[in-house]
XYZ file of N, CA, C and O in Angstrom:
584
model
N -117.812 106.707 89.798
C -117.486 105.344 89.975
C -116.610 105.031 88.609
O -117.018 105.231 87.609
N -115.674 104.080 89.042
C -114.901 103.541 87.912
C -115.131 102.190 87.853
O -115.113 101.340 89.081
N -115.547 101.775 86.728
C -115.722 100.238 86.747
C -115.395 99.519 85.312
O -115.000 100.363 84.274
N -115.099 98.357 85.263
C -114.672 97.588 84.139
C -115.734 97.608 83.143
O -117.021 97.445 83.345
N -115.308 97.765 81.926
C -116.203 97.544 80.841
C -117.066 96.410 80.693
O -116.217 95.148 81.127
N -118.181 96.156 80.228
C -118.787 95.092 79.808
C -119.359 94.922 78.521
O -119.267 95.912 77.708
N -119.699 93.974 77.993
C -120.199 93.544 76.695
C -121.250 94.680 76.126
O -121.145 95.071 75.055
N -121.959 95.253 77.107
C -123.255 96.037 76.884
C -122.511 97.372 76.794
O -123.407 98.436 76.288
N -121.335 97.695 76.795
C -120.750 98.999 76.580
C -120.107 99.120 75.256
O -119.300 100.268 75.196
N -120.167 98.229 74.230
C -119.446 98.239 73.169
C -119.827 99.740 72.392
O -118.758 100.501 71.941
N -121.068 100.131 72.341
C -121.351 101.425 71.320
C -120.422 102.559 71.979
O -120.318 103.422 71.106
N -120.920 102.591 73.253
C -120.473 104.043 73.781
C -118.757 103.967 73.869
O -118.191 105.018 73.609
N -118.039 102.740 74.028
C -116.806 102.626 73.944
C -116.061 103.088 72.592
O -115.413 103.784 72.389
N -116.978 102.663 71.469
C -116.797 102.914 69.957
C -116.827 104.367 69.723
O -116.136 105.184 69.058
N -117.819 104.979 70.390
C -118.103 106.474 70.160
C -117.041 107.333 70.655
O -116.644 108.222 70.312
N -116.725 106.903 71.939
C -115.671 107.614 72.793
C -114.372 107.592 72.220
O -113.621 108.279 71.861
N -113.866 106.182 71.523
C -112.650 106.202 71.068
C -112.549 106.675 69.725
O -111.594 107.313 69.222
N -113.723 107.005 68.842
C -113.741 107.863 67.614
C -113.388 109.243 67.991
O -112.857 109.828 67.251
N -114.115 109.767 69.035
C -113.860 111.172 69.383
C -112.308 111.290 69.699
O -111.701 112.007 69.326
N -111.936 110.461 70.607
C -110.341 110.460 71.035
C -109.542 110.350 69.882
O -108.576 111.227 69.987
N -109.785 109.590 68.968
C -108.835 109.291 67.845
C -109.088 110.150 66.794
O -108.373 110.377 65.752
N -109.813 111.696 66.843
C -109.976 112.381 65.877
C -109.827 113.720 66.736
O -110.387 114.844 66.278
N -109.056 113.587 67.765
C -108.842 114.844 68.561
C -107.286 115.226 68.363
O -106.544 114.587 67.862
N -106.962 116.339 69.045
C -105.741 116.913 69.058
C -104.754 116.187 69.959
O -103.507 116.332 70.044
N -105.331 115.219 70.836
C -104.568 114.521 71.661
C -103.548 113.277 71.216
O -102.905 112.900 71.742
N -104.004 112.969 69.879
C -103.227 112.031 69.130
C -102.766 112.495 67.784
O -103.290 113.669 67.221
N -102.008 111.908 67.384
C -101.074 112.078 66.027
C -101.876 111.931 64.738
O -102.081 112.438 63.797
N -102.768 110.698 64.938
C -103.569 110.254 63.885
C -104.885 109.465 64.169
O -104.737 108.671 65.208
N -105.809 109.325 63.409
C -106.909 108.596 63.746
C -106.524 107.050 63.821
O -105.477 106.727 63.027
N -107.266 106.244 64.372
C -106.986 104.680 64.364
C -108.319 104.193 63.764
O -109.397 104.537 64.069
N -108.232 103.425 62.776
C -109.370 102.875 62.096
C -110.200 102.038 62.943
O -109.878 101.465 63.844
N -111.378 101.933 62.583
C -112.552 101.244 63.289
C -112.231 99.589 63.368
O -112.400 99.271 64.531
N -111.494 99.143 62.315
C -111.159 97.767 62.349
C -110.244 97.527 63.510
O -110.266 96.511 64.198
N -109.292 98.610 63.920
C -108.203 98.244 65.012
C -109.097 98.295 66.341
O -108.733 97.654 67.128
N -109.989 99.392 66.332
C -110.628 99.590 67.536
C -111.613 98.484 67.767
O -111.683 97.911 69.364
N -112.044 97.742 67.114
C -113.057 96.563 67.094
C -112.122 95.463 67.486
O -112.522 94.468 68.152
N -110.936 95.362 66.924
C -110.023 94.237 67.506
C -109.668 94.485 68.934
O -109.578 93.405 69.481
N -109.402 95.458 69.247
C -109.313 95.945 70.742
C -110.401 95.350 71.513
O -110.301 94.729 72.787
N -111.596 95.907 71.051
C -112.802 95.498 71.784
C -112.976 93.893 72.148
O -113.245 93.432 73.216
N -112.747 93.443 70.743
C -112.754 91.866 70.862
C -111.756 91.224 71.931
O -112.151 90.341 72.591
N -110.756 91.707 71.911
C -109.532 91.268 72.939
C -109.974 91.497 74.291
O -109.951 90.833 75.304
N -110.655 92.823 74.528
C -111.026 93.046 76.041
C -112.092 92.182 76.425
O -112.256 91.841 77.599
N -112.993 91.921 75.434
C -113.967 90.915 75.856
C -113.695 89.179 75.921
O -114.224 88.492 76.617
N -112.210 89.089 75.477
C -111.825 87.785 75.575
C -111.071 87.376 76.735
O -111.385 86.426 77.211
N -110.332 88.389 77.217
C -109.329 88.320 78.384
C -108.854 89.483 78.838
O -109.263 90.715 78.119
N -108.395 89.508 79.926
C -107.718 90.722 80.387
C -106.006 90.589 80.387
O -105.323 91.313 81.164
N -105.536 89.624 79.676
C -104.141 89.230 79.570
C -103.331 90.393 79.072
O -102.385 90.883 79.474
N -104.011 91.071 78.044
C -103.176 92.032 77.280
C -103.715 93.388 77.595
O -102.809 94.443 77.156
N -104.896 93.501 78.241
C -105.575 94.988 78.475
C -106.719 94.842 79.027
O -107.523 93.916 79.306
N -107.058 96.097 79.795
C -108.356 96.249 80.421
C -108.730 97.629 80.005
O -108.097 98.779 79.927
N -110.055 97.861 80.028
C -110.549 99.242 79.784
C -111.621 99.435 80.788
O -112.455 98.597 81.336
N -111.568 100.726 81.465
C -112.552 101.008 82.482
C -113.335 102.399 82.068
O -112.867 103.227 81.632
N -114.400 102.524 82.485
C -115.480 103.702 82.422
C -115.299 104.385 83.953
O -115.290 103.882 84.765
N -115.444 105.851 83.549
C -115.895 106.718 84.934
C -117.349 106.945 84.371
O -117.537 107.379 83.617
N -118.323 106.495 85.449
C -119.614 106.794 85.180
C -120.221 107.423 86.561
O -119.895 106.980 87.558
N -121.098 108.399 86.327
C -121.983 108.813 87.529
C -123.309 109.038 87.095
O -123.535 109.529 85.971
N -124.151 108.613 87.951
C -125.622 108.731 87.688
C -125.962 107.926 86.442
O -126.830 108.580 85.577
N -125.498 106.946 86.075
C -125.729 106.252 84.804
C -125.173 106.773 83.565
O -125.453 106.282 82.353
N -124.371 107.634 83.625
C -123.771 108.392 82.541
C -122.348 108.195 82.649
O -121.580 108.794 83.395
N -121.761 107.600 81.483
C -120.335 107.481 81.293
C -119.660 108.818 80.766
O -120.191 109.420 79.877
N -118.649 109.252 81.376
C -118.194 110.453 81.326
C -116.638 110.352 80.725
O -116.025 111.394 80.458
N -115.908 109.205 80.722
C -114.927 108.762 80.355
C -114.445 107.508 80.268
O -114.928 106.638 80.891
N -113.119 107.150 79.764
C -112.716 106.044 79.787
C -111.219 105.774 80.026
O -110.348 106.936 79.632
N -110.705 104.641 80.278
C -109.179 104.595 80.560
C -108.813 103.200 79.932
O -109.475 102.169 80.476
N -107.878 103.156 78.867
C -107.455 101.878 78.308
C -106.045 101.553 78.785
O -105.215 102.237 78.537
N -105.904 100.343 79.433
C -104.751 100.024 79.819
C -104.187 98.762 79.286
O -104.996 97.925 78.607
N -102.790 98.561 78.865
C -102.101 97.568 78.379
C -101.131 97.028 78.984
O -100.408 97.691 79.733
N -100.827 95.508 78.914
C -99.866 95.174 79.846
C -98.922 94.416 79.102
O -99.053 93.648 78.125
N -97.370 94.425 79.591
C -96.311 93.700 79.094
C -95.533 93.502 80.417
O -95.751 93.483 81.153
N -94.448 92.544 79.902
C -93.472 92.170 81.119
C -92.134 92.724 80.370
O -91.837 92.749 79.210
N -91.425 93.518 81.408
C -90.074 94.205 81.124
C -89.196 93.589 82.011
O -89.174 93.467 83.311
N -88.124 92.892 81.325
C -86.907 92.503 82.073
C -86.087 93.812 82.854
O -85.797 93.734 83.745
N -86.095 95.161 81.939
C -85.527 96.230 82.696
C -86.411 96.662 83.718
O -85.837 96.969 84.796
N -87.669 96.529 83.810
C -88.143 96.978 84.970
C -88.362 95.856 86.380
O -88.745 96.071 87.221
N -87.963 94.570 85.500
C -88.262 93.314 86.540
C -89.472 92.876 86.695
O -89.827 92.229 87.752
N -90.570 93.299 85.961
C -91.816 92.540 86.218
C -92.675 93.183 85.185
O -92.413 93.834 84.166
N -94.154 93.109 85.701
C -95.225 93.690 84.684
C -95.247 95.063 84.655
O -94.726 95.908 85.560
N -95.578 95.640 83.153
C -95.704 97.197 83.158
C -96.870 97.632 82.445
O -97.631 96.586 81.805
N -97.323 98.332 83.147
C -98.922 98.884 82.537
C -98.703 99.860 81.814
O -97.934 100.890 82.387
N -99.178 99.988 80.756
C -99.316 101.095 79.630
C -100.424 101.851 79.809
O -101.557 101.178 79.496
N -100.568 103.094 80.068
C -101.719 103.779 80.105
C -102.198 104.224 78.399
O -101.590 105.283 78.162
N -102.869 103.498 77.889
C -102.895 103.534 76.475
C -103.590 104.863 76.133
O -103.170 105.582 74.991
N -104.702 104.919 76.768
C -105.626 106.014 76.576
C -106.255 106.578 77.665
O -106.961 105.496 78.588
N -106.447 107.607 77.858
C -107.211 108.120 78.922
C -108.028 109.394 78.295
O -107.535 110.174 77.994
N -109.316 109.318 78.201
C -110.256 110.360 77.681
C -111.408 110.555 78.505
O -112.122 109.728 79.009
N -111.645 111.756 78.485
C -112.784 112.421 79.178
C -113.431 113.307 78.362
O -113.004 114.067 77.786
N -114.864 113.074 78.388
C -115.671 113.901 77.538
C -115.294 115.476 77.798
O -115.369 115.697 79.067
N -115.441 116.308 76.995
C -115.066 117.599 76.781
C -115.788 118.189 78.154
O -115.166 118.953 78.782
N -117.107 118.298 78.110
C -118.086 118.870 79.014
C -117.561 118.367 80.563
O -118.258 119.127 81.361
N -116.866 117.236 80.812
C -116.770 116.954 82.081
C -115.187 117.064 82.472
O -114.554 116.760 83.356
N -114.410 117.939 81.544
C -113.061 118.156 82.004
C -112.798 119.071 82.988
O -113.607 120.050 83.186
N -111.666 118.937 83.682
C -111.221 119.919 84.752
C -112.179 119.829 85.738
O -112.432 120.691 86.502
N -112.551 118.680 86.078
C -113.719 118.442 87.269
C -112.813 116.946 88.078
O -113.644 116.685 89.001
N -111.722 116.789 87.999
C -111.153 115.888 88.618
C -111.367 114.548 88.308
O -110.796 113.600 89.187
N -111.969 114.144 87.239
C -112.298 112.869 86.600
C -110.806 112.069 86.344
O -110.478 110.843 86.728
N -109.907 112.827 85.545
C -108.398 112.191 85.419
C -107.880 111.896 86.720
O -107.113 110.756 86.658
N -108.042 112.712 87.631
C -106.940 112.402 89.021
C -107.765 111.187 89.367
O -107.216 110.255 90.201
N -109.239 111.125 89.565
C -109.673 109.888 89.849
C -109.218 108.624 89.128
O -109.051 107.465 89.852
N -108.850 108.481 88.079
C -108.421 107.525 87.083
C -107.290 107.132 87.720
O -106.702 105.950 87.982
N -106.404 108.187 87.965
C -104.877 108.040 88.331
C -105.036 107.369 90.006
O -104.090 106.474 90.463
N -105.832 107.726 90.762
C -106.044 107.245 92.020
C -106.398 105.593 92.050
O -106.009 105.105 92.789
N -107.344 105.515 90.952
C -107.539 104.073 90.739
C -106.510 103.114 90.390
O -106.165 102.110 90.762
N -105.590 103.994 89.440
C -104.230 103.077 89.208
C -103.507 102.951 90.236
O -103.091 101.684 90.405
N -103.391 103.915 90.980
C -102.445 103.978 92.285
C -102.853 102.666 93.229
O -102.221 101.807 93.583
N -104.376 102.810 93.384
C -104.917 101.551 94.364
C -104.912 100.135 93.923
O -104.753 99.309 94.590
N -105.522 100.109 92.371
C -105.689 98.830 91.967
C -104.675 98.234 91.082
O -104.675 97.004 90.848
N -103.737 99.126 90.574
C -103.108 98.685 89.201
C -101.517 98.619 89.759
O -100.887 97.688 89.655
N -101.174 99.618 90.360
C -99.742 99.646 90.934
C -99.241 98.720 91.509
O -97.939 98.019 91.430
N -100.181 97.929 92.428
C -99.801 96.840 93.238
C -99.210 95.670 92.460
O -98.532 94.676 92.886
N -99.705 95.566 91.210
C -99.585 94.388 90.471
C -98.481 94.636 89.455
O -98.004 93.540 88.716
N -97.877 95.899 89.318
C -97.101 96.162 88.375
C -95.508 96.787 88.890
O -95.597 97.180 90.229
N -94.560 96.665 88.151
C -93.229 97.449 88.474
C -93.210 98.733 87.894
O -92.400 99.533 88.387
N -93.848 99.190 86.988
C -93.746 100.206 86.174
C -94.953 100.648 85.690
O -95.752 99.715 84.879
N -95.202 101.730 85.501
C -96.557 102.424 84.843
C -95.843 103.320 83.660
O -95.165 104.211 83.921
N -96.549 103.184 82.459
C -95.793 104.276 81.393
C -97.134 104.814 80.649
O -98.300 104.002 80.593
N -96.886 105.989 79.979
C -97.706 106.636 78.927
C -96.915 107.207 78.153
O -95.906 107.477 78.262
N -97.955 107.632 77.087
C -97.148 108.560 75.996
C -98.046 109.847 76.155
O -99.298 110.080 76.704
N -97.405 111.134 75.778
C -97.788 112.527 75.800
C -97.339 113.189 74.461
O -96.344 113.171 74.320
N -98.256 113.771 74.078
C -97.924 114.533 72.914
C -97.164 115.855 73.473
O -97.332 116.252 74.495
N -96.153 116.260 72.706
C -95.291 117.154 73.341
C -95.858 118.333 73.445
O -95.725 119.399 74.363
N -96.950 118.873 72.668
C -97.716 120.109 72.688
C -98.975 120.057 73.882
O -99.395 120.998 73.904
N -99.016 118.721 74.283
C -100.136 118.950 75.449
C -99.576 119.173 76.717
O -99.337 118.485 77.639
N -99.384 120.372 76.925
C -98.846 120.827 78.124
C -99.491 120.649 79.577
O -99.188 120.465 80.504
N -101.083 120.802 79.342
C -101.716 120.615 80.586
C -101.697 118.931 80.815
O -101.706 118.636 82.273
N -101.732 118.245 80.033
C -101.443 116.802 80.445
C -99.974 116.621 81.058
O -99.861 115.624 81.923
N -99.242 117.119 80.450
C -97.697 116.815 80.987
C -97.704 117.439 82.253
O -97.012 117.001 83.128
N -98.299 118.577 82.574
C -98.222 119.199 83.911
C -98.953 118.026 84.749
O -98.435 117.921 85.929
N -100.060 117.826 84.609
C -100.813 116.619 85.414
C -99.991 115.507 85.716
O -99.805 115.011 86.766
N -99.307 114.751 84.521
C -98.593 113.488 84.846
C -97.322 113.925 85.637
O -96.980 113.062 86.506
N -96.663 114.953 85.417
C -95.541 115.367 86.106
C -95.931 115.422 87.652
O -95.177 115.090 88.443
N -97.013 116.081 87.891
C -97.500 116.191 89.592
C -97.665 115.024 90.088
O -97.901 114.811 91.227
N -97.893 113.840 89.212
C -98.292 112.619 89.882
C -97.076 111.678 89.613
O -97.208 110.256 89.872
N -95.720 112.161 89.660
C -94.591 111.395 89.733
C -93.822 110.755 88.285
O -93.140 110.225 88.343
N -94.805 111.056 87.200
C -94.170 110.583 85.981
C -93.147 111.483 85.542
O -93.082 112.657 85.745
N -92.109 110.855 84.808
C -90.914 111.620 84.248
C -90.631 111.327 82.801
O -91.341 110.254 82.145
N -90.312 112.344 82.060
C -90.034 112.086 80.674
C -88.894 111.247 80.469
O -87.867 111.223 81.295
N -89.056 110.357 79.325
C -87.744 109.606 79.343
C -86.849 110.370 78.273
O -87.377 111.009 77.321
N -85.548 109.785 78.477
C -84.373 110.532 77.541
C -84.269 110.047 76.348
O -83.145 110.060 75.799
N -85.134 109.181 75.712
C -85.062 108.616 74.282
C -86.180 108.679 73.698
O -87.275 108.718 74.263
N -86.184 108.350 72.300
C -87.106 108.358 71.676
C -87.602 106.824 71.236
O -86.765 105.997 71.366
N -88.656 106.487 70.815
C -89.137 105.114 70.499
C -89.446 105.148 69.040
O -89.659 106.090 68.283
N -89.207 103.877 68.229
C -89.489 103.502 67.125
C -90.396 102.292 66.976
O -90.573 101.504 67.691
N -91.156 102.488 65.884
C -91.959 101.386 65.510
C -91.956 100.909 64.160
O -91.405 101.598 63.431
N -92.639 99.644 63.891
C -92.431 99.263 62.527
C -93.985 98.426 62.189
O -94.158 97.591 63.252
N -94.818 99.189 61.641
C -96.164 98.632 61.350
C -96.181 97.267 60.389
O -95.356 97.395 59.581
N -96.978 96.417 60.768
C -96.654 94.969 59.949
C -98.182 95.061 59.498
O -99.393 95.435 59.990
C-alpha cells in the first residue's frame, strides 16, 4: 500500500533518507538539517512537496518524495520525483513500478509534466524510467547554492 507520510513517520523517514543520501544513487550526502527542513515543510503543507511510503504488513519498504513547481514551458504544474528509495532487501520486487503506477493514477492528472534526475551510471534506473516513457533531456542544468 502507498500512503502519505504522517507526523509519526519522522524517524523512519530520517533513517531512509540517511541511507539514500549515503548511497551510490546520489552524488553527495545531504545534511540532516536540510532533511529536517524538508520534513517540517512536508508537515506544514503540500504546496511544495509530498512524501509517500510503500508499506506492507506494517513495514515501510520505501519512500517517494515529490516536489511541485509551475512551468510556463510546460503550461502548468510540474511534479519532480525528487527521491525514490526502496530498501535494499525489497528491491527488484516491483515496488518502484508500484510507485510509478501511483504517480500515473494520482499525480499525472494534476500535472503537465513529470521530471526526475538519474545519475548517468545508474543503468538499471535509466532502463526503468525509459520503459515508463521518460526521455533524457538534451541539456544540462546548473545550480547556485545560497
